[in-house]
GROMACS .gro file of C-alpha atoms in nm:
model
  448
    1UNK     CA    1  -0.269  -2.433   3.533
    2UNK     CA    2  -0.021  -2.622   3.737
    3UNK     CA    3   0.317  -2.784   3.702
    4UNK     CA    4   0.171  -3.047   3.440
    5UNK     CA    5   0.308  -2.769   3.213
    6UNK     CA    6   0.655  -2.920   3.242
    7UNK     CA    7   0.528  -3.292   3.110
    8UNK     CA    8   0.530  -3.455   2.784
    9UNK     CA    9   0.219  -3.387   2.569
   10UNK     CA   10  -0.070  -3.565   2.623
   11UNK     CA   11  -0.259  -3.739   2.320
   12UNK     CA   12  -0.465  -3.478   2.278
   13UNK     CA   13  -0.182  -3.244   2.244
   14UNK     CA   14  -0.036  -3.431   1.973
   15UNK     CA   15  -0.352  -3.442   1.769
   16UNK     CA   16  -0.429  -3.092   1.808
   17UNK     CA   17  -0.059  -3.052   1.649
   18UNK     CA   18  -0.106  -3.294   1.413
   19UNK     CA   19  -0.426  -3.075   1.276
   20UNK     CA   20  -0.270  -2.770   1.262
   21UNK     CA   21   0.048  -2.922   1.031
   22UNK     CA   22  -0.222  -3.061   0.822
   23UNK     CA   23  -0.421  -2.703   0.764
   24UNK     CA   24  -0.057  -2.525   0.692
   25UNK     CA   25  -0.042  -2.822   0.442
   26UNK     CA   26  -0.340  -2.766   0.324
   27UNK     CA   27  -0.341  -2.401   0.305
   28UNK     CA   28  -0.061  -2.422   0.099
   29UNK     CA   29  -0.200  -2.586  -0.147
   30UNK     CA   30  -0.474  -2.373  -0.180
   31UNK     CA   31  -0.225  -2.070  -0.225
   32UNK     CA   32  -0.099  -2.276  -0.432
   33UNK     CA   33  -0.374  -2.298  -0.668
   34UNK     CA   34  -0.531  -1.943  -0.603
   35UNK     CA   35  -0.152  -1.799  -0.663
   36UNK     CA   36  -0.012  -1.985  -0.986
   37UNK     CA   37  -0.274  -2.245  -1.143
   38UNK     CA   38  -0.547  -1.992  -1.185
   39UNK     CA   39  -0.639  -1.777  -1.514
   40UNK     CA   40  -0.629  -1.437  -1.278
   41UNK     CA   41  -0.349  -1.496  -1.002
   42UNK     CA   42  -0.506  -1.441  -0.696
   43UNK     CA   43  -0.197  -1.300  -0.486
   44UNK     CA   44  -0.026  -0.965  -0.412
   45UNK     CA   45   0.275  -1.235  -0.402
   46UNK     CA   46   0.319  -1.087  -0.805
   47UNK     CA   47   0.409  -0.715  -0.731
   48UNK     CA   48   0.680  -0.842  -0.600
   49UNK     CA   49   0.814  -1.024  -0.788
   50UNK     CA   50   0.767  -0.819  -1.087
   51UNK     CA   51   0.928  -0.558  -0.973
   52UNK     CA   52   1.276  -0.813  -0.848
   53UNK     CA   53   1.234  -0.888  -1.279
   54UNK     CA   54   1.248  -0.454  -1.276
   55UNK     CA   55   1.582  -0.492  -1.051
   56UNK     CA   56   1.737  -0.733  -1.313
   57UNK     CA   57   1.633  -0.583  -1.645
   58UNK     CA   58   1.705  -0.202  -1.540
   59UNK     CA   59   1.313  -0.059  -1.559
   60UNK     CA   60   1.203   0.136  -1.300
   61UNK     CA   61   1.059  -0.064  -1.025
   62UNK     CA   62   0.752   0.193  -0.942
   63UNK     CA   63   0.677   0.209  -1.340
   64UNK     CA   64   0.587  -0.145  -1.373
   65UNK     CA   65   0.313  -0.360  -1.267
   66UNK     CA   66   0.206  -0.727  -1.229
   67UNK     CA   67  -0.065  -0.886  -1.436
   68UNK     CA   68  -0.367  -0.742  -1.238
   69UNK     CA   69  -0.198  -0.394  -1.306
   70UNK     CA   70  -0.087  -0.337  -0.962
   71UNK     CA   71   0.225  -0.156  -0.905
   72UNK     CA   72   0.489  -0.196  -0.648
   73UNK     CA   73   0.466   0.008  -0.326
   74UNK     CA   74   0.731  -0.089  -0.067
   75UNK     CA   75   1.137   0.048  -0.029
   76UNK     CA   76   1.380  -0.001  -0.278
   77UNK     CA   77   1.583  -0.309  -0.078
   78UNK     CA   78   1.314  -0.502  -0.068
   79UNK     CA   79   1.272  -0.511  -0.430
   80UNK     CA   80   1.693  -0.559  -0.456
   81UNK     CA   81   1.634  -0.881  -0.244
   82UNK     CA   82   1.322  -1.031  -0.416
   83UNK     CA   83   1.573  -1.090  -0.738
   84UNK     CA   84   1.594  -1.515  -0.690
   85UNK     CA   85   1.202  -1.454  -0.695
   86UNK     CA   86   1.127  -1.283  -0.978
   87UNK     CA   87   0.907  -1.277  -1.235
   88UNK     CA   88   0.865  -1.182  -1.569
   89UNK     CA   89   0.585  -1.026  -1.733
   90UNK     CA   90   0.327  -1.366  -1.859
   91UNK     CA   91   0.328  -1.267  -2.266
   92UNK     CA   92   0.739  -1.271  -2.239
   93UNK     CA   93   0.769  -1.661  -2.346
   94UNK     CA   94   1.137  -1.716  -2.269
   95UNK     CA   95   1.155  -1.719  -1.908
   96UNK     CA   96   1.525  -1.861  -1.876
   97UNK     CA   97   1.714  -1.811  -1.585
   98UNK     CA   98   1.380  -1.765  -1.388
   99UNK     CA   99   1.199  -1.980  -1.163
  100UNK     CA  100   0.861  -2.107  -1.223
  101UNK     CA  101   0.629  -1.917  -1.074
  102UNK     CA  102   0.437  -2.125  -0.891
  103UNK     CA  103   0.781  -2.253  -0.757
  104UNK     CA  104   0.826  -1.887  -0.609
  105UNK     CA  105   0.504  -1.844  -0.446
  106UNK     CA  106   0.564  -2.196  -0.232
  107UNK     CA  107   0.882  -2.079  -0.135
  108UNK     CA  108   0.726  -1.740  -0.053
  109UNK     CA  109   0.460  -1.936   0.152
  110UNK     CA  110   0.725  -2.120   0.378
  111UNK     CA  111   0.907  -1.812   0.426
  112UNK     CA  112   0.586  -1.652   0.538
  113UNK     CA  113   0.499  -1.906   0.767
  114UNK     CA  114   0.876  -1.977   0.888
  115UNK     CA  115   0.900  -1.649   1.025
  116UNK     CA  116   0.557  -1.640   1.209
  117UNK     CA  117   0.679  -1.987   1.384
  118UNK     CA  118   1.033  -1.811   1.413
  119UNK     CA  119   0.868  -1.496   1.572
  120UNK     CA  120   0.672  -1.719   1.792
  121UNK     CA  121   0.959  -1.902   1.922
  122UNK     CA  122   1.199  -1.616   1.972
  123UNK     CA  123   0.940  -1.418   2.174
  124UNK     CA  124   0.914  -1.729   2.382
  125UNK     CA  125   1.234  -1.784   2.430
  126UNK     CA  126   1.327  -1.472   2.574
  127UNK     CA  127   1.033  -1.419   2.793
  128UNK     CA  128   1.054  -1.795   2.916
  129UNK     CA  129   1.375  -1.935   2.887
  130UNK     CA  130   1.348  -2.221   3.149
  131UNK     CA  131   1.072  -2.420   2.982
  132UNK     CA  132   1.162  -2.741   2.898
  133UNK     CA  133   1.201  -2.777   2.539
  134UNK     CA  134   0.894  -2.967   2.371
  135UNK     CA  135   0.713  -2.981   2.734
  136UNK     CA  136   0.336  -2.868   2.733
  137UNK     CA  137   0.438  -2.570   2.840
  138UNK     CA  138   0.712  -2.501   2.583
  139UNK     CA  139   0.470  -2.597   2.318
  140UNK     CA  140   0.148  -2.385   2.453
  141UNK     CA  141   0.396  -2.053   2.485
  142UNK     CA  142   0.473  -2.102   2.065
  143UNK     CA  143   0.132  -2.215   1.953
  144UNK     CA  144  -0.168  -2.027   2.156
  145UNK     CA  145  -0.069  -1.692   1.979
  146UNK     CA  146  -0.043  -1.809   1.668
  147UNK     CA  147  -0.357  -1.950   1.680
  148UNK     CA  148  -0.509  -1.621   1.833
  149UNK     CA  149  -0.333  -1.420   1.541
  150UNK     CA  150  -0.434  -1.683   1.282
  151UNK     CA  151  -0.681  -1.466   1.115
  152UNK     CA  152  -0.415  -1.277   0.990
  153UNK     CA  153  -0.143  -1.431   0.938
  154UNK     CA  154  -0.378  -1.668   0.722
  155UNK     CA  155  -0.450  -1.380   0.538
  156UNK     CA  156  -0.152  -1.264   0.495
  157UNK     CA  157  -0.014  -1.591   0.392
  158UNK     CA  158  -0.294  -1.631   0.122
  159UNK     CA  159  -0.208  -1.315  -0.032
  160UNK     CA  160   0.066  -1.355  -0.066
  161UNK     CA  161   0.180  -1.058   0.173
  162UNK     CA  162   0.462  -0.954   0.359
  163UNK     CA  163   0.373  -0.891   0.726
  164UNK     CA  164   0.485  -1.206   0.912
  165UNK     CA  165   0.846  -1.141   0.720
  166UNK     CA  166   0.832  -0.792   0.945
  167UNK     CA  167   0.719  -1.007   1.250
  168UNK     CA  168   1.028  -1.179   1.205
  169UNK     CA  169   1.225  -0.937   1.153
  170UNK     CA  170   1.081  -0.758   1.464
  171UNK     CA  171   1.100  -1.069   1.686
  172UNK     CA  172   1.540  -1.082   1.559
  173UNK     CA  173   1.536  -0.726   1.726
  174UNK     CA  174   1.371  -0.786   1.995
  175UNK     CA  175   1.594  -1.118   2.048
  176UNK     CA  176   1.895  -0.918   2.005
  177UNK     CA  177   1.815  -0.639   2.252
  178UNK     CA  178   1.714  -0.886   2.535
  179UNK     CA  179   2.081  -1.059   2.509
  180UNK     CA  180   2.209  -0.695   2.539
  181UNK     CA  181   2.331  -0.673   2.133
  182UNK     CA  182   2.151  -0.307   2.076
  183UNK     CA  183   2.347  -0.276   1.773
  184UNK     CA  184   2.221  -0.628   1.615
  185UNK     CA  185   1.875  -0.506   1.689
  186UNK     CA  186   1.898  -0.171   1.528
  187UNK     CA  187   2.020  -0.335   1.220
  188UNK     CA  188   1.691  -0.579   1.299
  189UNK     CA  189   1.451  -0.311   1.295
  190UNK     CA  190   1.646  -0.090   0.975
  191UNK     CA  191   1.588  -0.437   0.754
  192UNK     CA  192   1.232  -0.444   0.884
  193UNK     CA  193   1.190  -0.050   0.756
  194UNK     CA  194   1.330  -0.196   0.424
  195UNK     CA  195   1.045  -0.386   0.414
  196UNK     CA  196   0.766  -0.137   0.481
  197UNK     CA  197   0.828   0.229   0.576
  198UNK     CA  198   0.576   0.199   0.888
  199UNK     CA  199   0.782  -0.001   1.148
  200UNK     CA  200   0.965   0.333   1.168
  201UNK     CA  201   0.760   0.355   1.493
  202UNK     CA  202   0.928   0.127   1.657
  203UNK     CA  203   1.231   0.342   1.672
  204UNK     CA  204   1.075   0.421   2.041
  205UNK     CA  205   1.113   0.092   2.153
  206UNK     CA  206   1.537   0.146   2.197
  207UNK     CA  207   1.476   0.537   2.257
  208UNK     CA  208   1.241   0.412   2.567
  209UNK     CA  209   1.483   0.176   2.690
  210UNK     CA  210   1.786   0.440   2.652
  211UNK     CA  211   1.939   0.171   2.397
  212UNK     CA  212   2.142   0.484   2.275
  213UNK     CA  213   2.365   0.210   2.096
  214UNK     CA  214   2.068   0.092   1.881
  215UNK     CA  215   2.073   0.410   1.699
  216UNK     CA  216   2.397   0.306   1.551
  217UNK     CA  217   2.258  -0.009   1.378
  218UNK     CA  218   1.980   0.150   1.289
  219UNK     CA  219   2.200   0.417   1.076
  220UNK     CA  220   2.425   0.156   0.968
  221UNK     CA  221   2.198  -0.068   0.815
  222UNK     CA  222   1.971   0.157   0.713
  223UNK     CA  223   2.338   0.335   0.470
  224UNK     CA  224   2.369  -0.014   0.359
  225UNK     CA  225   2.023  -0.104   0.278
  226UNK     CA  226   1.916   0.236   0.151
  227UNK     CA  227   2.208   0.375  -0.018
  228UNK     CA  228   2.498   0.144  -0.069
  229UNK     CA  229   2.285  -0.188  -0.237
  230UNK     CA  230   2.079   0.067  -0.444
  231UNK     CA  231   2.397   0.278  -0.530
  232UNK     CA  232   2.538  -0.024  -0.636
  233UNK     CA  233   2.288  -0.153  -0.927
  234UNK     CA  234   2.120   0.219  -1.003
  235UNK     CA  235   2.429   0.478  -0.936
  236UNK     CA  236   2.380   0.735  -0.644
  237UNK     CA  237   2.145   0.916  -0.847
  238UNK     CA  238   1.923   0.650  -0.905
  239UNK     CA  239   1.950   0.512  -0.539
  240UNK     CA  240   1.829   0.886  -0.457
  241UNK     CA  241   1.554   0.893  -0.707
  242UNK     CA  242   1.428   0.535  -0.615
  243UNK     CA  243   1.386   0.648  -0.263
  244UNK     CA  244   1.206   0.964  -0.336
  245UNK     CA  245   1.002   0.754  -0.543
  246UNK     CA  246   0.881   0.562  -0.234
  247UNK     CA  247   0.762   0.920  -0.085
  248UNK     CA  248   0.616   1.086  -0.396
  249UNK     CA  249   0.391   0.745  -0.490
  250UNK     CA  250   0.332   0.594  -0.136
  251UNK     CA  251   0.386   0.825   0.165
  252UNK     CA  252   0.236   1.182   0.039
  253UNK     CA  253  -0.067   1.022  -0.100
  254UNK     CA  254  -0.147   0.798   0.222
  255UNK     CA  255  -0.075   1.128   0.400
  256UNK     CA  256  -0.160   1.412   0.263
  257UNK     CA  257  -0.360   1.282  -0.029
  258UNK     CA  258  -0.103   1.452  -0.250
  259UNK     CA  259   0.159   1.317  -0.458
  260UNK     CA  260   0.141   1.070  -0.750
  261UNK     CA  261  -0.207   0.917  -0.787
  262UNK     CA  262  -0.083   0.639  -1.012
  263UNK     CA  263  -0.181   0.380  -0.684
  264UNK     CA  264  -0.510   0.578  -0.546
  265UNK     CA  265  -0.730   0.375  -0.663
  266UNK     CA  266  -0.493   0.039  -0.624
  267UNK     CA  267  -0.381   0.160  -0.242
  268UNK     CA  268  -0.372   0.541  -0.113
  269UNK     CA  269  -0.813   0.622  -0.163
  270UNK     CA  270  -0.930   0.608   0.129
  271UNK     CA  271  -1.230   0.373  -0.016
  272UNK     CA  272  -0.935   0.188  -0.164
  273UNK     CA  273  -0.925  -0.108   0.048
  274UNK     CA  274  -1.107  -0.218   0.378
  275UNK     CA  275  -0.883  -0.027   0.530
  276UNK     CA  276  -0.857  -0.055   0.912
  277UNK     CA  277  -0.757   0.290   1.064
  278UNK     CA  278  -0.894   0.630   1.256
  279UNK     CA  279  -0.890   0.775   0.927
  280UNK     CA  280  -1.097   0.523   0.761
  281UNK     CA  281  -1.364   0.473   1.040
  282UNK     CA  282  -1.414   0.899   1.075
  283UNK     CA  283  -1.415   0.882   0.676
  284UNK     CA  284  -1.721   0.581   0.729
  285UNK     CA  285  -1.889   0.730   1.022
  286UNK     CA  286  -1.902   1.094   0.818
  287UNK     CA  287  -2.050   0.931   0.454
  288UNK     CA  288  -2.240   0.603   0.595
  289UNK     CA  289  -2.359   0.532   0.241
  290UNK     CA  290  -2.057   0.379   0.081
  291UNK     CA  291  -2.188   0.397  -0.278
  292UNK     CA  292  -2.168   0.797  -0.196
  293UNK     CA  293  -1.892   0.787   0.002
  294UNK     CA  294  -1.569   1.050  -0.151
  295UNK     CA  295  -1.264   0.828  -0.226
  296UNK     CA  296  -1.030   1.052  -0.046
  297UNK     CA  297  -1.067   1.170   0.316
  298UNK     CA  298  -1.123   1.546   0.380
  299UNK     CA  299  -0.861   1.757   0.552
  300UNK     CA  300  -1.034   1.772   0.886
  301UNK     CA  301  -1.073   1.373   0.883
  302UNK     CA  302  -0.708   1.373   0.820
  303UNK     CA  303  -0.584   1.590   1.119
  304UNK     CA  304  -0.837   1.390   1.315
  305UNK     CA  305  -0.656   1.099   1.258
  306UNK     CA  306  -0.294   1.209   1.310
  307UNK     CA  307  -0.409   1.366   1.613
  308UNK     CA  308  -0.562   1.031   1.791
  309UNK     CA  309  -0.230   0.843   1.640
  310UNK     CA  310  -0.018   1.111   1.812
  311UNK     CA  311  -0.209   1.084   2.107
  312UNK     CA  312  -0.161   0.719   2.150
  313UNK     CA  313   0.133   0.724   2.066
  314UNK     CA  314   0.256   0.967   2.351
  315UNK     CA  315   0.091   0.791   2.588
  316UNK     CA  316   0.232   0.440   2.501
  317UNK     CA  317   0.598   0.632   2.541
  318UNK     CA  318   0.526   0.834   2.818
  319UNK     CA  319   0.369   0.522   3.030
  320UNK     CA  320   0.656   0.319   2.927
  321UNK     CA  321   0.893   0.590   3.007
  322UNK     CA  322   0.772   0.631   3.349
  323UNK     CA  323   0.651   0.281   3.445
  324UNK     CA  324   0.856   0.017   3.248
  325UNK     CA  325   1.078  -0.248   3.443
  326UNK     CA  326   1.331  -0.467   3.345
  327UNK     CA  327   1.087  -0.804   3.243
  328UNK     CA  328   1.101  -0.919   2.937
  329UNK     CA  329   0.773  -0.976   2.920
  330UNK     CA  330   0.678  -0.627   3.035
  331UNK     CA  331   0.903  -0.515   2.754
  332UNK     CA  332   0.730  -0.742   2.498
  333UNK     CA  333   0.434  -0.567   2.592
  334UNK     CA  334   0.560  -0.231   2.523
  335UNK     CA  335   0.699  -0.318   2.217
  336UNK     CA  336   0.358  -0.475   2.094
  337UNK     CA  337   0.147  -0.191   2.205
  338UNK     CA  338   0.386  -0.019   1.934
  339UNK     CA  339   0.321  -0.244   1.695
  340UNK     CA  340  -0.036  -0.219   1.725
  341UNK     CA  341  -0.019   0.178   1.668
  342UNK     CA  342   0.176   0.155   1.370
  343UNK     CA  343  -0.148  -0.055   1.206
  344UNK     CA  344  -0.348   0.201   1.383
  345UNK     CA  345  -0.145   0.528   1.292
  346UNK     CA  346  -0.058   0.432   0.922
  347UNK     CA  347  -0.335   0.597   0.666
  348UNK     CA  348  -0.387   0.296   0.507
  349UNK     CA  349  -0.411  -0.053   0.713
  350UNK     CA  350  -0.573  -0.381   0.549
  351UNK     CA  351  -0.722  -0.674   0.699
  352UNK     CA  352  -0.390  -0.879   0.670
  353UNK     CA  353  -0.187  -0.610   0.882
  354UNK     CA  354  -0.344  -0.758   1.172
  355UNK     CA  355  -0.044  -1.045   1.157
  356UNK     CA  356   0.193  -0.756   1.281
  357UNK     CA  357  -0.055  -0.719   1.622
  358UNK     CA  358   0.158  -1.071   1.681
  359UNK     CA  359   0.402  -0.948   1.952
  360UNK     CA  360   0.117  -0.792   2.164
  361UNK     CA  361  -0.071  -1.103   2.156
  362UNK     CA  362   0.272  -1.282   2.235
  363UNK     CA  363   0.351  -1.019   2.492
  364UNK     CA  364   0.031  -1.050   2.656
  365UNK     CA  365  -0.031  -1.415   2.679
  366UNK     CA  366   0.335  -1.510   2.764
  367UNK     CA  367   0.406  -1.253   3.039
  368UNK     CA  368   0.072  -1.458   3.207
  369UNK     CA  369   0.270  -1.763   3.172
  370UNK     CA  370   0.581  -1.612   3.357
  371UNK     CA  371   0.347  -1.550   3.583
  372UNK     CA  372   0.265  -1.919   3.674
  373UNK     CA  373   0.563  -2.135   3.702
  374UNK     CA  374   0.505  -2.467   3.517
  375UNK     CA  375   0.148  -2.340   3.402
  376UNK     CA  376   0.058  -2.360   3.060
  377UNK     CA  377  -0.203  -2.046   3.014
  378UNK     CA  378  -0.245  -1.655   3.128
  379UNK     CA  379  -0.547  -1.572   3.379
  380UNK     CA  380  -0.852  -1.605   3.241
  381UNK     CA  381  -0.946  -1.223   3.147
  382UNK     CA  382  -0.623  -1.182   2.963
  383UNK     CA  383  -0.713  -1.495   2.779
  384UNK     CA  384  -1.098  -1.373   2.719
  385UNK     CA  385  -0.935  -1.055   2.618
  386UNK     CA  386  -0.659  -1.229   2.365
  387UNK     CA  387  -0.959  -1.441   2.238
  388UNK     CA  388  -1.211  -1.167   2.217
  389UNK     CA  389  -0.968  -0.965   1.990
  390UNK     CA  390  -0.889  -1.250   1.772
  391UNK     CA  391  -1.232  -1.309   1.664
  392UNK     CA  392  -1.302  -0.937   1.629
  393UNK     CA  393  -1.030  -0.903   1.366
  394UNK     CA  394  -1.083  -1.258   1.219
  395UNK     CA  395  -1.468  -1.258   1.165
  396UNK     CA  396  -1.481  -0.971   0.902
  397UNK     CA  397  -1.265  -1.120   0.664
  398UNK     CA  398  -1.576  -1.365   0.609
  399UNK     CA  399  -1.725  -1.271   0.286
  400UNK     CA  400  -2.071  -1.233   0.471
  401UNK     CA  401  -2.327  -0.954   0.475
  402UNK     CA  402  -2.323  -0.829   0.809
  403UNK     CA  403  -1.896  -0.910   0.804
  404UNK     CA  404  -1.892  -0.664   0.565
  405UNK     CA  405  -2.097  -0.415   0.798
  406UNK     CA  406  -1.806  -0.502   1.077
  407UNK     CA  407  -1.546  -0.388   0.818
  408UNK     CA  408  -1.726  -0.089   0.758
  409UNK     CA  409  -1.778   0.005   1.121
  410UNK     CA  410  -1.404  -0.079   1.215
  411UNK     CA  411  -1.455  -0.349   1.428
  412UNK     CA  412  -1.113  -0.456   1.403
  413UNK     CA  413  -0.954  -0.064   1.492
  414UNK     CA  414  -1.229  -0.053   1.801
  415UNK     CA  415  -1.108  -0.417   1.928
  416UNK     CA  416  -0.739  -0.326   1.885
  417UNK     CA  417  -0.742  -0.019   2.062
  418UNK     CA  418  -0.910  -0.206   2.332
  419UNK     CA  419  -0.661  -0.490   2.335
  420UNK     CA  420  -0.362  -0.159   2.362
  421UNK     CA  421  -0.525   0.008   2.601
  422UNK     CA  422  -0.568  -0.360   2.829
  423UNK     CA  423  -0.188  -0.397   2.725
  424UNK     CA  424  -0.066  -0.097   2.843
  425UNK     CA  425  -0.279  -0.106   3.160
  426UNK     CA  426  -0.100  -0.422   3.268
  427UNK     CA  427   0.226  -0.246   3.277
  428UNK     CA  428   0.100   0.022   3.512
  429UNK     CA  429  -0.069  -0.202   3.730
  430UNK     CA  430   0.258  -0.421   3.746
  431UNK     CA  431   0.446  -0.074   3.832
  432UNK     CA  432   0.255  -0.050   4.104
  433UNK     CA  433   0.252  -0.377   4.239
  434UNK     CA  434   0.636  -0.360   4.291
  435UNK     CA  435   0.612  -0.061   4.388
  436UNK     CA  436   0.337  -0.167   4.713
  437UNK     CA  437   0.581  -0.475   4.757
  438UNK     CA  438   0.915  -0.288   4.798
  439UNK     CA  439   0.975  -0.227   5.206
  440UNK     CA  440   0.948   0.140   5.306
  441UNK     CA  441   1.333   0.239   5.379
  442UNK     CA  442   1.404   0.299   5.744
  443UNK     CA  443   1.366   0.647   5.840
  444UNK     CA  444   1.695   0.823   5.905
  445UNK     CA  445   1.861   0.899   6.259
  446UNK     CA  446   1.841   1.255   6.345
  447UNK     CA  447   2.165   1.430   6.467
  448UNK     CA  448   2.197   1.467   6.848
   0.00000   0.00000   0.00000
């Protein structure tokens, strides 16, 4: 890896680019035609968008469902800002003032994919500002993690899902608190929480850095986005009662197994999904013959989870705490081995969450390029590391027999603690490097 970084690409390069435009393309379409030309629509894209066509009618947005009978399981605001997108229900003929479908689930698609390339670039940016914009090495910072993380974020993007919008969102906060704007990023990460309840974890990213400021966006846009926007269309009793909804149908059951069981067997069951947490790998280990597997976890399987989340958890802030410098790239680090946790920590964690593990992987591979001025790659065990994970969490979402048996045996949860705990060993180790290179102060005169 030497200073050829800072050159034009090379031929290859541009092919290799070339390719990956094309497969975007063509990925597209195939959305495309899995999403909106099909006689079942094949995306989660529809939950959505039903419930923006709740927002504008005046039903309740966690009553209805899309065509497959799934219901809507995300914040109120993120149903409020879905309205240009929605959809109503297929045996309503008169769809005037709505867009065509299929229309909505391309735009949906490039806003998917903008904000991985957005995320991608912004994480670049601030870790390596100096790269010469559309070198080799400006190119290889933006496209080597996406293609480690393209398992899924092509997932994602083919159903139609919602995690590279949080990447984005997360990548605008982390942007914002490099350039010293803590109460941009706050409002960053409160619109992310709009989105899904479980970037709520990354609250310790600004408490770490004593970004005391950040607090205030948080709280400010979390008012707005919580209780003013739903005040507005619902009253303040229905803003309250939307966001208790949220708790009563999402958070208790994933939980506590409580709550309203209208989603169990859509979301909260433990043998719900291929879910990839603690929680579902004790629940597997415990019953190894799915077809008599119990659909919810038991009580001590639950505790076992929270408790290894917990754990984690305390010792990502507590190394971070004690250990993290000033780097941005160190930082990126910290704030992906958070990110990581929350797909770890939350009950229930599908294949496609594995999108949001996109700031470690950027963390990770871009700190190694800091690392080598002009260079266009990390060390070679952070790259066997970054690929080794990749294909861990990209293989079982093959419909094949023995990916199925890596689903199962939490492949995925096994490879991304691994890829944490390499993560946050790298910011030790750099602690102590800087802490071998600074010179030993001269010893003080003693009084005559």
């Amino acid at each position: 890896m030497t200073a050829s970084g800072h050159s034009r690409l090379t031929r290859w390069d541009r092919l290799g680019l070339g390719l990956f435009a094309l497969l975007v393309v063509g990925f597209g379409v195939v959305v495309e035609i899995r999403s909106a030309f099909q006689r079942q629509r094949k995306t989660d894209f529809g939950v959505y968008a039903r419930a923006a066509w709740a927002v504008r009618t005046g039903a309740d947005i966690y009553d209805v469902s899309d065509d497959r009978g799934w219901h809507y399981c995300y914040p109120p605001p993120f149903a409020v800002l879905m309205v240009p997108l929605a959809d109503p229900p297929t045996v309503l003929e008169d769809r005037t003032g709505y867009l065509p479908f299929a229309v909505s689930v391309g735009i949906w698609y490039l806003l998917g994919f903008g904000c991985a390339a957005y995320a991608a670039h912004a994480f670049a940016n601030a870790v390596l500002p100096d790269a010469p914009r559309g070198s080799r090495r400006w190119w290889y910072a933006r496209t080597v993690p996406v293609l480690i993380c393209l398992g899924g974020i092509g997932f994602t993007l083919g159903r139609g899902q919602v995690n590279t919008v949080v990447v984005g969102l997360v990548a605008a906060m982390f942007a914002a608190s490099v350039r010293g704007k803590t109460v941009a990023a706050g409002a960053w990460l409160a619109a992310a929480m709009a989105l899904k309840v479980i970037p709520g974890i990354l609250l310790l990213f600004p408490l770490v850095r004593r970004e005391w400021r950040a607090g205030l966006g948080v709280l400010a846009a979390s008012v707005v986005l919580f209780g003013v926007i739903p005040a507005a269309l619902w009253g303040v009793d229905g803003a309250v009662k939307s966001n208790l909804r949220i708790v009563d149908a999402v958070l208790k059951p994933g939980t506590t197994g409580g709550g309203d069981q209208t989603r169990a067997k859509e979301l909260t069951d433990t043998t719900a999904t291929d879910s990839q947490t603690f929680q579902a790998v004790i629940h597997a280990m415990k019953y190894p013959d799915p077809t008599a597997r119990p659909a919810k976890a038991d009580r001590d399987t639950r505790l076992a989870h929270w408790a290894i989340g917990g754990l984690l958890t305390l010792v990502t802030a507590a190394v971070a705490w004690r250990r993290l410098g000033p780097d941005p790239g160190d930082q990126l680090v910290f704030l992906g081995c958070l990110c990581v946790l929350m797909l770890l920590v939350t009950p229930v964690s599908h294949m496609h969450y594995y999108a949001m593990a996109m700031p470690l992987v950027c963390g990770l591979w871009l700190r190694g390029m800091a690392k080598r001025p002009g260079g266009i790659g990390t060390d070679r065990l952070t790259l066997a590391v970054l690929v080794g994970w990749g294909a861990a969490t990209a293989l079982p979402l093959f419909p094949w027999d023995f990916t199925s048996y890596l689903r199962q045996a939490g492949a995925g949860v096994f490879a991304t603690v691994g890829l944490w705990a390499f993560a946050l060993g790298t910011i030790t180790r750099r602690a102590e490097v800087v802490a071998a290179a600074e010179p030993m102060p001269e010893p003080r005169r003693l009084a005559a």
